[in-house]
Tab-separated table of C-alpha atoms in Angstrom:
chain	number	residue	atom	x	y	z
A	13	UNK	CA	10.522	182.657	229.558
A	14	UNK	CA	11.881	184.488	227.279
A	15	UNK	CA	15.357	186.416	227.702
A	16	UNK	CA	13.616	187.107	231.113
A	17	UNK	CA	13.717	185.210	234.215
A	18	UNK	CA	10.731	186.069	236.984
A	19	UNK	CA	11.431	184.832	240.345
A	20	UNK	CA	8.806	185.567	243.538
A	21	UNK	CA	10.728	185.517	246.467
A	22	UNK	CA	8.843	185.176	249.983
A	23	UNK	CA	11.800	186.316	252.152
A	24	UNK	CA	11.442	189.213	255.036
A	25	UNK	CA	14.933	189.422	256.171
A	26	UNK	CA	16.403	192.765	253.753
A	27	UNK	CA	19.746	192.297	254.817
A	28	UNK	CA	20.087	188.719	254.133
A	29	UNK	CA	17.735	188.940	250.804
A	30	UNK	CA	19.873	191.806	249.614
A	31	UNK	CA	23.084	189.383	249.279
A	32	UNK	CA	21.237	185.861	248.287
A	33	UNK	CA	19.912	188.155	245.478
A	34	UNK	CA	23.114	188.970	244.352
A	35	UNK	CA	24.049	185.655	243.945
A	36	UNK	CA	20.621	184.792	241.700
A	37	UNK	CA	21.209	187.386	239.663
A	38	UNK	CA	24.601	186.301	239.101
A	39	UNK	CA	23.512	182.977	238.108
A	40	UNK	CA	20.795	184.448	235.821
A	41	UNK	CA	23.462	186.585	233.858
A	42	UNK	CA	25.599	183.228	233.196
A	43	UNK	CA	22.444	182.266	230.842
A	44	UNK	CA	21.920	185.527	229.625
A	45	UNK	CA	18.723	185.847	231.112
A	46	UNK	CA	17.459	189.376	232.367
A	47	UNK	CA	16.609	188.895	236.832
A	48	UNK	CA	12.911	189.720	237.289
A	49	UNK	CA	12.281	189.583	240.890
A	50	UNK	CA	9.711	190.061	243.162
A	51	UNK	CA	9.867	190.057	247.270
A	52	UNK	CA	7.361	189.684	249.278
A	53	UNK	CA	7.876	188.996	253.203
A	54	UNK	CA	4.552	187.796	254.843
A	55	UNK	CA	1.228	186.070	253.828
A	56	UNK	CA	-0.988	189.009	254.191
A	57	UNK	CA	0.627	190.578	251.041
A	58	UNK	CA	0.207	187.524	249.367
A	59	UNK	CA	-2.881	186.962	246.781
A	60	UNK	CA	-2.831	183.645	244.446
A	61	UNK	CA	-4.140	185.723	241.940
A	62	UNK	CA	-0.175	187.273	241.513
A	63	UNK	CA	0.743	183.584	240.223
A	64	UNK	CA	-2.527	182.812	238.019
A	65	UNK	CA	-2.168	186.247	236.402
A	66	UNK	CA	1.554	186.194	236.488
A	67	UNK	CA	4.184	183.858	234.613
A	68	UNK	CA	6.702	182.832	237.437
A	69	UNK	CA	9.589	180.801	236.936
A	70	UNK	CA	10.689	179.996	240.106
A	71	UNK	CA	9.379	180.297	243.618
A	72	UNK	CA	11.589	181.019	246.237
A	73	UNK	CA	10.131	180.186	249.684
A	74	UNK	CA	11.701	180.700	253.172
A	75	UNK	CA	10.153	178.433	256.413
A	76	UNK	CA	9.058	181.399	258.836
A	77	UNK	CA	8.074	184.722	257.788
A	78	UNK	CA	7.351	188.214	259.640
A	79	UNK	CA	3.679	187.856	260.265
A	80	UNK	CA	4.231	184.468	262.090
A	81	UNK	CA	3.112	182.400	258.892
A	82	UNK	CA	5.203	179.477	257.405
A	83	UNK	CA	6.073	179.326	254.053
A	84	UNK	CA	4.493	175.838	253.506
A	85	UNK	CA	1.085	177.352	254.345
A	86	UNK	CA	1.950	179.470	251.444
A	87	UNK	CA	3.039	176.781	249.318
A	88	UNK	CA	-0.140	174.596	250.334
A	89	UNK	CA	-2.058	177.191	248.730
A	90	UNK	CA	-0.498	177.524	245.677
A	91	UNK	CA	-0.528	173.417	245.142
A	92	UNK	CA	-4.259	173.489	246.038
A	93	UNK	CA	-4.826	176.465	243.141
A	94	UNK	CA	-2.947	173.468	240.706
A	95	UNK	CA	-0.038	175.924	240.363
A	96	UNK	CA	2.905	173.680	239.702
A	97	UNK	CA	5.790	176.211	239.286
A	98	UNK	CA	8.807	174.874	240.592
A	99	UNK	CA	9.287	176.124	244.731
A	100	UNK	CA	12.363	175.920	246.270
A	101	UNK	CA	11.769	176.113	250.364
A	102	UNK	CA	14.323	177.002	252.959
A	103	UNK	CA	15.050	177.442	256.649
A	104	UNK	CA	17.837	177.354	259.293
A	105	UNK	CA	15.037	175.730	261.104
A	106	UNK	CA	15.713	172.943	259.231
A	107	UNK	CA	14.029	170.878	261.742
A	108	UNK	CA	10.694	172.664	261.584
A	109	UNK	CA	10.499	172.942	258.105
A	110	UNK	CA	10.712	168.969	257.087
A	111	UNK	CA	8.234	168.425	259.990
A	112	UNK	CA	5.938	171.323	258.202
A	113	UNK	CA	6.339	169.319	254.674
A	114	UNK	CA	5.652	166.053	256.288
A	115	UNK	CA	2.596	167.028	257.740
A	116	UNK	CA	1.205	168.972	254.729
A	117	UNK	CA	1.418	166.131	252.451
A	118	UNK	CA	-0.063	165.858	249.896
A	119	UNK	CA	-1.088	169.344	249.619
A	120	UNK	CA	2.502	170.387	249.652
A	121	UNK	CA	4.505	167.939	246.875
A	122	UNK	CA	7.383	169.069	243.879
A	123	UNK	CA	9.149	170.953	246.026
A	124	UNK	CA	13.230	171.025	246.463
A	125	UNK	CA	14.630	172.080	250.040
A	126	UNK	CA	17.661	173.568	251.600
A	127	UNK	CA	19.116	175.218	254.270
A	128	UNK	CA	19.519	179.065	254.244
A	129	UNK	CA	23.233	178.975	254.441
A	130	UNK	CA	23.955	181.275	251.730
A	131	UNK	CA	26.620	178.989	250.003
A	132	UNK	CA	24.416	176.259	250.439
A	133	UNK	CA	21.105	178.128	249.191
A	134	UNK	CA	23.231	179.653	246.412
A	135	UNK	CA	24.066	176.705	245.209
A	136	UNK	CA	20.749	174.888	245.183
A	137	UNK	CA	19.131	177.774	243.056
A	138	UNK	CA	22.009	177.471	240.385
A	139	UNK	CA	21.280	174.053	240.067
A	140	UNK	CA	17.157	174.750	239.643
A	141	UNK	CA	17.823	177.621	237.500
A	142	UNK	CA	19.894	175.483	235.431
A	143	UNK	CA	17.175	172.853	235.308
A	144	UNK	CA	14.657	175.179	234.454
A	145	UNK	CA	16.571	177.090	231.530
A	146	UNK	CA	17.417	173.314	229.821
A	147	UNK	CA	13.710	172.150	229.983
A	148	UNK	CA	12.666	175.359	228.596
A	149	UNK	CA	15.253	175.547	225.514
A	150	UNK	CA	12.864	173.965	223.031
A	151	UNK	CA	12.838	174.907	219.564
A	152	UNK	CA	9.523	176.784	219.800
A	153	UNK	CA	10.553	178.620	222.764
A	154	UNK	CA	13.549	180.123	220.778
A	155	UNK	CA	11.499	180.965	217.666
A	156	UNK	CA	8.756	182.702	220.005
A	157	UNK	CA	11.933	184.653	221.967
A	158	UNK	CA	13.694	185.593	218.210
A	159	UNK	CA	10.011	186.726	216.897
A	160	UNK	CA	9.202	188.432	220.010
A	161	UNK	CA	12.295	190.650	220.125
A	162	UNK	CA	12.958	191.417	215.859
A	163	UNK	CA	8.393	192.493	216.791
A	164	UNK	CA	9.245	194.734	219.350
A	165	UNK	CA	12.332	196.426	217.604
A	166	UNK	CA	10.325	196.743	214.128
A	167	UNK	CA	7.802	198.735	216.597
A	168	UNK	CA	10.399	200.992	218.078
A	169	UNK	CA	11.835	201.739	214.719
A	170	UNK	CA	8.374	202.492	213.113
A	171	UNK	CA	7.714	204.657	216.095
A	172	UNK	CA	11.099	205.870	216.221
A	173	UNK	CA	10.814	207.646	212.361
A	174	UNK	CA	7.186	208.756	213.364
A	175	UNK	CA	9.090	211.115	216.437
A	176	UNK	CA	11.686	212.045	214.271
A	177	UNK	CA	9.523	213.215	211.499
A	178	UNK	CA	7.310	215.027	213.781
A	179	UNK	CA	10.275	216.646	215.282
A	180	UNK	CA	12.918	217.675	212.572
A	181	UNK	CA	12.898	220.676	210.550
A	182	UNK	CA	11.543	221.208	207.093
A	183	UNK	CA	14.857	220.575	205.626
A	184	UNK	CA	15.599	217.367	207.454
A	185	UNK	CA	11.836	215.940	206.444
A	186	UNK	CA	12.938	216.644	202.816
A	187	UNK	CA	15.983	214.761	203.095
A	188	UNK	CA	14.002	212.091	204.430
A	189	UNK	CA	11.462	212.162	201.495
A	190	UNK	CA	14.459	211.937	199.354
A	191	UNK	CA	15.551	208.561	201.174
A	192	UNK	CA	12.456	206.869	200.568
A	193	UNK	CA	12.134	207.643	196.786
A	194	UNK	CA	15.934	206.941	195.908
A	195	UNK	CA	16.162	203.895	197.941
A	196	UNK	CA	12.338	202.447	198.756
A	197	UNK	CA	10.014	203.103	196.648
A	198	UNK	CA	11.078	201.392	193.655
A	199	UNK	CA	10.021	198.218	195.737
A	200	UNK	CA	6.315	199.305	196.355
A	201	UNK	CA	5.456	200.817	192.922
A	202	UNK	CA	2.410	198.746	192.017
A	203	UNK	CA	1.434	198.541	195.827
A	204	UNK	CA	1.057	202.460	195.962
A	205	UNK	CA	0.003	202.233	192.569
A	206	UNK	CA	-3.262	200.115	193.518
A	207	UNK	CA	-3.788	201.973	197.076
A	208	UNK	CA	-5.280	205.185	198.555
A	209	UNK	CA	-2.323	206.364	199.946
A	210	UNK	CA	-2.018	210.282	198.828
A	211	UNK	CA	0.794	212.940	198.136
A	212	UNK	CA	1.327	216.329	198.733
A	213	UNK	CA	1.705	218.521	195.628
A	214	UNK	CA	3.668	215.226	194.019
A	215	UNK	CA	5.607	214.386	196.957
A	216	UNK	CA	5.983	211.400	199.466
A	217	UNK	CA	3.986	211.546	202.366
A	218	UNK	CA	6.384	209.772	204.595
A	219	UNK	CA	4.020	209.505	208.156
A	220	UNK	CA	1.682	207.929	205.432
A	221	UNK	CA	3.832	205.656	203.978
A	222	UNK	CA	5.486	204.722	207.603
A	223	UNK	CA	2.557	203.940	209.332
A	224	UNK	CA	0.831	202.083	206.190
A	225	UNK	CA	0.460	198.268	207.545
A	226	UNK	CA	2.867	195.810	206.076
A	227	UNK	CA	4.486	198.176	203.288
A	228	UNK	CA	7.996	199.209	204.912
A	229	UNK	CA	10.088	196.323	206.287
A	230	UNK	CA	12.612	196.338	209.068
A	231	UNK	CA	15.177	196.253	206.230
A	232	UNK	CA	13.435	199.704	204.840
A	233	UNK	CA	13.426	201.445	207.898
A	234	UNK	CA	16.851	201.012	209.067
A	235	UNK	CA	17.835	201.857	205.667
A	236	UNK	CA	15.894	204.886	205.417
A	237	UNK	CA	17.537	205.806	209.379
A	238	UNK	CA	21.420	204.561	208.031
A	239	UNK	CA	20.832	207.179	205.032
A	240	UNK	CA	19.404	209.860	207.103
A	241	UNK	CA	22.284	209.862	209.747
A	242	UNK	CA	24.984	209.834	206.076
A	243	UNK	CA	22.696	212.683	204.693
A	244	UNK	CA	23.176	214.815	207.988
A	245	UNK	CA	26.723	213.687	208.688
A	246	UNK	CA	25.305	211.956	212.257
A	247	UNK	CA	27.714	208.431	213.302
A	248	UNK	CA	25.673	206.073	214.783
A	249	UNK	CA	26.672	203.067	216.104
A	250	UNK	CA	25.590	199.978	218.080
A	251	UNK	CA	28.816	198.356	220.230
A	252	UNK	CA	31.371	200.247	217.739
A	253	UNK	CA	29.970	198.195	214.390
A	254	UNK	CA	27.210	199.658	211.907
A	255	UNK	CA	23.701	200.283	212.934
A	256	UNK	CA	21.924	198.494	210.355
A	257	UNK	CA	24.437	195.906	210.062
A	258	UNK	CA	24.526	194.737	213.535
A	259	UNK	CA	21.341	194.225	213.876
A	260	UNK	CA	20.703	191.687	210.989
A	261	UNK	CA	23.948	190.027	212.065
A	262	UNK	CA	23.124	189.881	215.457
A	263	UNK	CA	19.474	189.098	215.463
A	264	UNK	CA	17.341	189.150	212.132
A	265	UNK	CA	18.995	186.898	209.902
A	266	UNK	CA	18.257	184.059	212.564
A	267	UNK	CA	15.299	185.132	212.278
A	268	UNK	CA	13.966	182.887	209.176
A	269	UNK	CA	16.337	180.294	209.947
A	270	UNK	CA	14.728	179.235	212.901
A	271	UNK	CA	11.702	178.194	211.227
A	272	UNK	CA	12.646	175.147	209.275
A	273	UNK	CA	15.139	173.221	212.491
A	274	UNK	CA	15.148	170.705	214.898
A	275	UNK	CA	16.912	171.008	218.406
A	276	UNK	CA	20.125	169.343	217.572
A	277	UNK	CA	20.252	170.501	214.329
A	278	UNK	CA	22.476	172.732	212.683
A	279	UNK	CA	21.717	176.081	210.605
A	280	UNK	CA	23.959	178.226	208.705
A	281	UNK	CA	23.698	181.906	209.118
A	282	UNK	CA	25.653	184.842	207.450
A	283	UNK	CA	28.122	182.098	206.688
A	284	UNK	CA	28.641	180.154	209.769
A	285	UNK	CA	27.396	176.825	211.286
A	286	UNK	CA	25.384	177.173	214.317
A	287	UNK	CA	24.474	173.563	216.512
A	288	UNK	CA	20.907	174.315	218.081
A	289	UNK	CA	21.968	173.905	221.511
A	290	UNK	CA	22.041	175.222	224.899
A	291	UNK	CA	24.925	177.757	224.203
A	292	UNK	CA	23.286	178.904	220.846
A	293	UNK	CA	20.118	179.892	222.754
A	294	UNK	CA	22.472	181.728	225.444
A	295	UNK	CA	24.003	183.405	222.537
A	296	UNK	CA	20.640	184.389	221.254
A	297	UNK	CA	20.216	185.847	224.663
A	298	UNK	CA	23.369	187.810	224.879
A	299	UNK	CA	22.463	189.225	221.528
A	300	UNK	CA	18.428	190.183	222.303
A	301	UNK	CA	19.785	191.778	225.472
A	302	UNK	CA	22.411	193.631	224.198
A	303	UNK	CA	20.169	194.888	221.525
A	304	UNK	CA	17.813	196.012	224.380
A	305	UNK	CA	20.643	198.333	225.845
A	306	UNK	CA	21.776	199.547	222.946
A	307	UNK	CA	19.026	199.976	220.224
A	308	UNK	CA	16.507	202.343	221.458
A	309	UNK	CA	18.847	204.595	223.731
A	310	UNK	CA	21.154	204.835	220.147
A	311	UNK	CA	17.950	206.078	218.391
A	312	UNK	CA	16.899	208.475	220.601
A	313	UNK	CA	20.477	210.280	220.396
A	314	UNK	CA	18.604	211.126	216.621
A	315	UNK	CA	15.813	213.450	217.984
């Protein structure tokens, strides 16, 4: 789990599932998690490799399925494969479900049971989600989530600049080279002099520089984009805030600070003190979700 929550859900009543699914999605959104829900309706559609090759955070299991199989049979198969993902077993036939569980012990263990009634079911799922989220909210997972997000945005920005270079006019290419020469290259003179990067007629080869491993930082690329927008009279905003400033304050400024703290400790970022607690995890997930929704679409407007 990073900023997504993965659920494998066995349910064959489409009408009931649709309503219950909305409630589950709302519970996940309270934690600023993206719902990733896979619905299956029978044992025939299920293969244990689904769980061996995918990391689900929660399994929701109806007792009676469309092909006559019962959820306890699938749960037994899951547990025999040593997959210990939390499972919520539910049914309107509570007696049948409870008897099935008793008969299947010890093959079935570590599961939660609830009624099929919407309000009761939704409350139990909400409690389970909260438990699973709290369990995952350690500093190691937090660092990993932020690192994954920043690495992904860096890749998006690098690929975008390559597309921009290839798709623009000679005038715009000249603008990109001018920005690199004036704003960026003075930081890398020694590096460039000791590498085999070639220049065309004394001019910067922007494409080579952009794709040179370890050369441009994310800050460099955001600077290039911001300056390009100024030079071409394009206004690029993320949630009505400056493009580069928004990314830096929402995410990248937290990246290095998280390398030296533990849960419950405080960090100071952008002049503000933060405690590493549940609210802090939620804030970073919220920031990442906002950037995922705004970042790439905003870039593509420039192409």
